[in-house]
Structures are given as C-alpha cells and as structure tokens.
Coordinates of C-alpha atoms in Angstrom, one line a residue:
Chain S
X1 CA -65.7 75.6 141.8
X2 CA -69.9 74.3 142.4
X3 CA -70.2 78.1 141.7
X4 CA -69.3 78.4 138.1
X5 CA -70.6 74.3 138.0
X6 CA -73.6 76.0 138.4
X7 CA -73.3 79.4 136.6
X8 CA -72.1 76.7 133.6
X9 CA -75.9 75.9 133.8
X10 CA -78.1 78.9 134.0
X11 CA -76.4 79.4 130.7
X12 CA -77.1 77.2 129.0
X13 CA -80.8 76.6 130.1
X14 CA -81.1 80.0 129.5
X15 CA -79.5 79.7 125.8
X16 CA -82.2 77.4 125.3
X17 CA -85.3 79.0 126.5
X18 CA -84.4 82.4 124.8
X19 CA -85.0 80.3 121.5
X20 CA -88.0 77.9 122.6
X21 CA -89.2 81.8 123.6
X22 CA -89.3 83.9 120.0
X23 CA -88.9 80.5 118.2
X24 CA -93.2 81.6 117.5
X25 CA -93.0 85.3 116.6
X26 CA -94.7 86.5 113.7
X27 CA -91.9 88.6 111.0
X28 CA -94.2 91.8 111.9
X29 CA -93.0 91.4 114.4
X30 CA -89.2 91.2 113.5
X31 CA -88.3 94.8 114.6
X32 CA -90.2 95.9 117.4
X33 CA -88.7 91.7 118.7
X34 CA -85.0 93.1 118.1
X35 CA -86.1 96.4 119.8
X36 CA -87.4 94.5 122.9
X37 CA -84.0 92.2 123.7
X38 CA -82.2 95.4 122.9
X39 CA -83.6 96.6 126.0
X40 CA -83.3 94.0 127.9
X41 CA -79.3 93.9 127.9
X42 CA -79.2 96.9 129.1
X43 CA -79.7 95.7 132.0
X44 CA -75.7 95.8 131.7
X45 CA -76.9 99.6 133.9
X46 CA -76.4 96.5 137.0
X47 CA -73.6 95.9 136.6
X48 CA -72.0 99.6 136.1
X49 CA -74.1 100.4 139.7
X50 CA -72.1 97.4 141.0
X51 CA -68.4 98.8 140.4
X52 CA -68.4 102.2 140.0
X53 CA -70.6 102.0 143.9
X54 CA -67.0 99.3 144.5
X55 CA -64.5 101.7 143.4
X56 CA -62.0 103.4 144.7
X57 CA -59.7 105.5 142.7
X58 CA -61.3 108.6 140.8
X59 CA -60.5 107.0 137.4
X60 CA -62.5 104.3 138.1
X61 CA -65.3 106.0 139.0
X62 CA -65.3 108.0 135.9
X63 CA -65.2 105.1 133.8
X64 CA -68.2 103.4 136.0
X65 CA -70.1 106.6 135.5
X66 CA -69.9 106.9 131.6
X67 CA -70.9 103.5 131.8
X68 CA -74.4 104.3 133.9
X69 CA -74.3 106.6 131.1
X70 CA -74.3 104.6 128.6
X71 CA -75.9 101.2 129.8
X72 CA -79.4 103.7 131.2
X73 CA -79.5 105.0 127.8
X74 CA -80.1 101.7 125.9
X75 CA -82.3 101.1 129.0
X76 CA -84.3 103.4 129.5
X77 CA -84.5 104.1 125.3
X78 CA -84.9 100.1 124.2
X79 CA -88.3 99.9 125.9
X80 CA -89.0 103.5 125.3
X81 CA -88.6 103.4 121.4
X82 CA -90.2 99.3 121.6
X83 CA -92.9 101.3 122.9
X84 CA -93.5 103.6 120.1
X85 CA -92.7 100.4 117.4
X86 CA -96.1 98.7 118.7
X87 CA -98.1 101.6 118.8
X88 CA -98.8 100.6 115.1
X89 CA -99.3 96.6 116.8
X90 CA -102.5 97.9 118.6
X91 CA -104.8 94.2 118.9
X92 CA -108.3 94.8 117.9
X93 CA -109.3 94.7 121.2
X94 CA -107.5 98.1 122.2
X95 CA -108.7 99.6 118.8
X96 CA -112.2 99.6 119.6
X97 CA -111.7 100.5 123.3
X98 CA -110.3 104.1 121.8
X99 CA -113.3 103.9 118.4
X100 CA -115.8 104.0 121.5
X101 CA -114.9 106.8 123.0
Chain R
X1 CA -72.7 88.4 149.3
X2 CA -75.9 89.9 148.1
X3 CA -79.2 88.9 150.4
X4 CA -81.7 85.9 149.3
X5 CA -84.4 88.5 149.0
X6 CA -82.0 89.9 146.4
X7 CA -81.6 87.3 144.6
X8 CA -85.8 86.0 144.4
X9 CA -86.5 90.1 143.8
X10 CA -83.6 89.0 140.4
X11 CA -85.2 85.9 140.2
X12 CA -88.7 87.4 139.5
X13 CA -86.5 90.3 137.5
X14 CA -85.7 87.1 135.1
X15 CA -89.0 85.6 134.6
X16 CA -90.4 89.4 133.5
X17 CA -87.5 89.1 130.8
X18 CA -88.9 86.7 129.7
X19 CA -92.3 86.5 129.4
X20 CA -91.6 90.3 127.7
X21 CA -89.7 88.5 124.9
X22 CA -92.2 85.2 125.4
X23 CA -95.6 88.5 125.0
X24 CA -93.2 90.5 121.8
X25 CA -93.9 87.1 119.6
X26 CA -97.5 87.9 119.2
X27 CA -99.4 91.4 118.1
X28 CA -102.1 91.2 120.6
X29 CA -99.8 91.4 123.8
X30 CA -96.5 92.7 122.8
X31 CA -96.9 96.5 124.1
X32 CA -98.4 94.6 127.6
X33 CA -94.2 92.6 126.6
X34 CA -92.6 95.3 126.8
X35 CA -93.6 97.6 130.1
X36 CA -92.9 94.0 131.5
X37 CA -89.8 93.9 130.8
X38 CA -89.6 97.5 131.9
X39 CA -90.6 97.2 134.9
X40 CA -88.3 93.9 135.0
X41 CA -85.7 96.4 134.4
X42 CA -86.6 98.8 137.2
X43 CA -87.2 96.2 139.7
X44 CA -83.5 95.2 138.8
X45 CA -82.8 98.6 139.4
X46 CA -84.3 99.2 142.7
X47 CA -82.9 96.1 144.4
X48 CA -79.3 97.0 143.1
X49 CA -79.1 100.0 144.4
X50 CA -80.9 98.5 148.0
X51 CA -78.4 95.2 148.3
X52 CA -75.4 96.5 147.3
X53 CA -75.3 100.2 149.0
X54 CA -72.1 101.2 146.2
X55 CA -70.7 104.9 146.9
X56 CA -70.4 107.2 144.9
X57 CA -74.5 107.4 145.0
X58 CA -74.8 110.8 144.0
X59 CA -73.0 111.1 141.0
X60 CA -73.8 107.4 139.9
X61 CA -78.1 108.6 140.4
X62 CA -77.1 112.1 138.7
X63 CA -75.5 109.5 135.5
X64 CA -78.9 108.2 136.2
X65 CA -80.5 111.2 135.4
X66 CA -78.7 111.5 132.6
X67 CA -79.2 108.7 130.8
X68 CA -82.8 108.6 131.2
X69 CA -83.1 112.1 129.4
X70 CA -81.1 111.3 126.8
X71 CA -83.0 108.0 125.8
X72 CA -86.1 109.7 126.5
X73 CA -86.0 112.3 124.8
X74 CA -84.2 111.3 121.7
X75 CA -86.4 107.7 122.1
X76 CA -89.6 110.4 121.0
X77 CA -88.2 113.3 119.4
X78 CA -87.2 110.8 116.7
X79 CA -89.0 110.0 113.6
X80 CA -90.7 106.3 112.2
X81 CA -88.7 105.4 110.0
X82 CA -85.6 106.7 111.4
X83 CA -86.0 104.1 114.6
X84 CA -83.7 101.6 113.4
X85 CA -80.5 103.3 113.2
X86 CA -81.6 104.7 117.0
X87 CA -82.0 101.1 117.8
X88 CA -78.3 100.1 116.3
X89 CA -77.2 103.5 118.7
X90 CA -78.9 102.0 121.7
X91 CA -77.2 98.2 120.9
X92 CA -73.8 100.2 120.7
X93 CA -74.2 101.7 123.6
X94 CA -75.5 99.5 125.5
X95 CA -72.0 97.3 124.0
X96 CA -69.8 100.2 125.5
X97 CA -71.1 99.5 129.2
X98 CA -69.9 96.4 129.2
X99 CA -66.4 96.2 127.4
X100 CA -66.5 99.7 129.7
X101 CA -67.4 96.9 133.4
X102 CA -65.6 94.3 132.1
X103 CA -62.0 96.4 132.1
X104 CA -62.9 97.6 135.2
X105 CA -63.3 94.9 136.8
X106 CA -59.4 93.4 135.5
X107 CA -58.1 94.3 138.4
X108 CA -60.2 92.5 140.9
X109 CA -60.4 89.2 138.4
X110 CA -58.0 86.3 141.1
X111 CA -55.3 84.4 139.3
X112 CA -56.4 81.4 140.2
X113 CA -59.7 82.2 138.2
X114 CA -59.1 81.8 134.3
X115 CA -62.5 81.1 133.4
X116 CA -64.0 84.6 135.2
X117 CA -60.9 85.6 133.8
X118 CA -61.5 84.7 130.0
X119 CA -65.7 86.4 130.5
X120 CA -63.8 89.0 130.8
X121 CA -61.5 89.1 127.8
X122 CA -65.0 88.2 125.9
X123 CA -66.7 91.2 127.3
X124 CA -64.3 93.9 126.2
X125 CA -63.0 91.9 123.1
X126 CA -67.4 91.4 121.7
X127 CA -68.3 94.8 123.4
X128 CA -66.3 96.7 121.4
X129 CA -66.7 95.1 118.1
X130 CA -70.8 95.3 118.7
X131 CA -69.8 99.0 119.8
X132 CA -68.3 100.3 116.7
X133 CA -70.2 98.5 114.9
X134 CA -73.4 99.5 116.3
X135 CA -71.9 102.9 115.8
X136 CA -71.8 102.3 111.9
X137 CA -74.3 100.5 110.8
X138 CA -76.3 103.7 112.4
X139 CA -74.0 105.6 110.0
X140 CA -74.8 103.6 107.1
X141 CA -78.0 103.8 107.9
X142 CA -77.9 107.9 108.8
X143 CA -76.9 108.4 105.1
X144 CA -73.5 109.2 107.7
X145 CA -71.7 107.6 104.8
X146 CA -73.1 105.7 101.8
X147 CA -74.9 102.8 102.4
X148 CA -73.5 100.7 99.3
X149 CA -71.1 98.3 101.0
X150 CA -67.0 99.6 101.8
X151 CA -64.6 97.0 100.9
X152 CA -61.0 97.9 100.1
X153 CA -58.3 95.4 98.3
X154 CA -57.1 93.8 101.4
X155 CA -59.4 94.2 103.6
X156 CA -59.9 90.1 104.3
X157 CA -56.6 90.0 105.5
X158 CA -57.1 92.8 107.5
X159 CA -59.8 91.3 109.0
X160 CA -58.6 88.3 109.8
X161 CA -55.5 89.1 111.1
X162 CA -56.6 91.8 113.8
X163 CA -58.9 89.1 115.2
X164 CA -56.3 86.8 115.3
X165 CA -55.1 89.8 116.5
X166 CA -57.6 90.0 119.3
X167 CA -57.7 86.5 119.9
X168 CA -53.9 86.8 121.4
X169 CA -54.9 89.2 123.8
X170 CA -57.7 87.7 124.8
X171 CA -54.8 84.7 125.5
X172 CA -51.6 87.0 126.8
X173 CA -55.1 89.0 129.2
X174 CA -56.1 85.8 130.5
X175 CA -53.1 84.9 131.2
X176 CA -52.2 87.7 132.8
X177 CA -54.6 90.7 133.2
X178 CA -52.9 94.1 133.3
X179 CA -55.1 97.2 132.4
X180 CA -53.2 98.2 129.9
X181 CA -53.6 95.2 127.0
X182 CA -57.1 95.3 128.6
X183 CA -57.3 98.7 126.7
X184 CA -55.5 97.5 123.8
X185 CA -58.0 94.0 123.1
X186 CA -60.7 96.4 123.5
X187 CA -59.4 98.6 120.2
X188 CA -58.5 96.1 118.5
X189 CA -62.3 95.0 119.3
X190 CA -63.5 98.3 117.8
X191 CA -61.4 97.4 114.5
X192 CA -62.9 94.5 114.3
X193 CA -66.4 96.0 114.5
X194 CA -66.7 98.4 112.2
X195 CA -63.9 95.5 109.2
X196 CA -67.2 93.4 109.6
X197 CA -69.7 95.3 109.2
X198 CA -68.4 98.1 106.5
X199 CA -68.5 95.5 103.8
X200 CA -72.9 95.5 104.1
X201 CA -75.3 96.9 102.2
X202 CA -78.2 99.3 103.3
X203 CA -81.0 96.9 102.8
X204 CA -78.6 93.9 104.4
X205 CA -78.5 96.8 108.4
X206 CA -80.9 96.0 109.6
X207 CA -80.2 92.1 110.2
X208 CA -76.5 93.3 111.2
X209 CA -78.0 95.4 113.6
X210 CA -79.6 92.2 115.5
X211 CA -76.8 89.8 114.7
X212 CA -75.0 92.9 117.1
X213 CA -77.5 93.1 119.4
X214 CA -77.3 89.2 120.2
X215 CA -73.6 90.3 120.3
X216 CA -74.4 92.8 122.8
X217 CA -76.3 90.1 124.9
X218 CA -74.2 87.4 124.5
X219 CA -71.6 89.8 126.3
X220 CA -73.6 91.4 129.6
X221 CA -73.8 87.4 130.2
X222 CA -69.9 86.9 130.9
X223 CA -70.1 90.2 132.3
X224 CA -72.5 88.5 134.2
X225 CA -70.5 85.4 135.1
X226 CA -68.2 87.6 136.1
X227 CA -69.6 89.3 139.0
X228 CA -71.8 86.5 139.5
X229 CA -74.8 87.9 139.5
X230 CA -77.2 85.6 137.7
X231 CA -79.3 88.2 136.8
X232 CA -77.2 89.8 133.7
X233 CA -76.0 86.0 133.2
X234 CA -79.7 85.0 132.6
X235 CA -80.5 88.4 130.4
X236 CA -77.3 88.1 128.8
X237 CA -78.5 85.2 127.3
X238 CA -81.5 84.9 126.4
X239 CA -80.7 88.2 124.3
X240 CA -77.5 86.4 122.9
X241 CA -79.9 83.4 122.4
X242 CA -83.4 85.0 121.3
X243 CA -80.6 87.2 118.7
X244 CA -78.8 84.8 117.0
X245 CA -82.7 83.1 116.8
X246 CA -83.7 86.5 115.2
X247 CA -81.5 86.9 113.0
X248 CA -81.6 83.4 110.7
X249 CA -85.2 84.8 111.1
X250 CA -84.6 87.9 109.7
X251 CA -82.8 86.9 106.9
X252 CA -84.4 83.6 105.8
X253 CA -87.7 86.1 105.3
X254 CA -85.2 88.2 103.0
X255 CA -84.3 84.7 101.6
X256 CA -80.3 85.0 102.4
X257 CA -78.2 83.5 104.5
X258 CA -76.0 85.6 107.9
X259 CA -72.9 84.2 105.9
X260 CA -74.0 85.7 102.3
X261 CA -74.8 88.8 103.9
X262 CA -71.4 89.9 106.3
X263 CA -69.2 88.6 104.0
X264 CA -71.0 89.1 100.3
X265 CA -69.1 91.7 99.3
X266 CA -66.0 90.6 100.5
X267 CA -66.1 87.7 98.5
X268 CA -67.2 89.6 95.1
X269 CA -71.1 88.3 95.4
X270 CA -73.9 91.2 94.6
X271 CA -74.6 92.2 98.0
X272 CA -76.0 95.7 96.3
X273 CA -77.8 97.6 98.9

C-alpha cells in the first residue's frame, strides 16, 4: 500500500512539474516542444525491454519485440526530427560562430 | 527488485527530461535541451539492460537496431513541410508500444492489485486511441485522405457508445484480467481514436497531434505504474501534463477552444480546415 501511495505522490508532483516547466514557452516553439515531448515518451522503450526480457512464451516475445521496434522509432526518430526542426531556431550566438568560420 | 544504483540512474534520466522540457521552451537553449533529453533516454536504456539483465538479448538488440534505423532514416529523409505528420506517426507508434506493453503485462497482474489493473486497462484503451488517432492525423496531413472534417449521421452516437463500451470493457478487465478482453478493449480503443480525429479539419490537426501526444504521455505513466518503474511514471506524467497545457496554448494561439476543435464539426459548427 505504501508503495502505491509513493507512486501516486510521484505522479501528482510530476504533473505539477510538467505544467510548470513549459508554462513560459514562446509560441514559435510550440511545434518543436511538442516534438521533443513526443520523443521523451518514447522512453516506454524501457518498459518494452523489461517485459520482453521476462517473457516466456514465443508469442509474447514476438509482441514484445514489436513493442521494442515501435518504441525505438518513437524515441530515436522523435529526438532526430526535433533536432532538425530546431536547426531553424538557433540563437544569435550560434549563428555568429558559424559566420566566423 | 532493481538495484539502488539503477534507481538513482533513472532519477538522473528523469531530471534530464525535466531540464530538457524547460530548455525546449526557449529558443536559445532549445537545441541543447533536446540533446539533453536524448542523453537521458540513452542513459535510461543502458541502465535497463544492465539492471534487468533481460532474456532474449540478441532479438531485443536487433529490434532496437531496426527501430533506430527506421527512426533516423525516416526523420532525416522527410521534407521540412512534412514534419508534423512524422511527429504524429512517431506519437502513434509510441502509443501502440505502450498498449502492447500493457497487454503483455495482463497475465502478470495479481488479483489483489486493483489499481495496477485499472492502470493496465487505461494504458491499453488510451494507447490504442492514441495509435489509431495518430494514424488518421498522419493520413490527413499526408493527404492520403481528405483534409476536410469527415462526419456521418450517427457518428456522435457511435462515438459515445464506443466510449461507454470501452469503459465497460475496462471495468470487466479490472475484475477479470483475461488477454482476450484486453485485445477487445484494444480494438474498441482503435475505433474511438479513428472517430475522435475524423471530424477534425486539416488546419486544426496539429492541435490534435498535441492532444494525442499528451494521451500517449499518460499511457506511458500508467504503464510505469503497472511496472513499478518510477522513470516511466515521471517521464509519462511530465509529457501528459506538459502536453495538455501545450494543447491549450496552441488552441489559444489560434483563437480556438480545444472542445470546439474536436467536436465543432459534429455539432454542425464551422470547422472547415
């Protein structure tokens, strides 16, 4: 019981943190932020690896491997595509450096 | 069950995600923030391999490599203008992965863990909604289908009936965790996802992607609860909460309400996109 209360506490606190950290986002960054958040939930990959690693029957392993592939696409693709979007949003400092080169 | 060092490592990864979201909110630090998030994710995956010592290691690594190739090639090749639908697709497969993880956990849920059973049912239902909804948004943005709102007589009734059916099935699953009930719940979720997105006009689709993104975040959080994994719980909740606020901010920026975007066409309002 105490463990489920601890998990519930973490859930509620994390919800407040999630709202707080993005509350001052500038509107030009809405799409990259969505894409970055999308990449972060690709961490379900961790869950997919754990359940596949404990699976016994062949069919569960196959389903688990499918979950691993899907979660990896979400995570890796998400971070790469966000990086590509953000190349358009480089700060003035980065642009100056490039000019000097 | 998992060693203390691994839990601390998960905590570090969770902090990476929080700082990454914060940095992504400002143009100056956004790119570094994204890289920090990626670093946290890589750290989390490495910790998982070392701490849990999963069986079937070779197939898992092959699946990981395959997913990486698809993800990198997909996001490098895509044109700039096609990025929103790619995000939708990535979000959808993430939701699908969460639903599959929950389905696999069905056999593991013990009889006395009611909350875990509810979390499992939630993950299956909402993960499936996020998957099929994202596929439809992808099809709309890629112009594989019409970008105009699609409705038909009886859609609202069918939609509400499906949601009630889904909740009833979820209740059944909580009292009697059988795999076939879970599969049925998954199918109902897929239908709900399609019906949720069909009436949305093309111009409003990015906001729906953001909403489905928040949904997937919540399913990951529920999946983390089922597995007792604090990292999944924190990361999923962060994305769920941030995604919900972001959806509202995006709708505000367009001078629309989220409710009107989702259900305007059904009510007969003007949501031509």
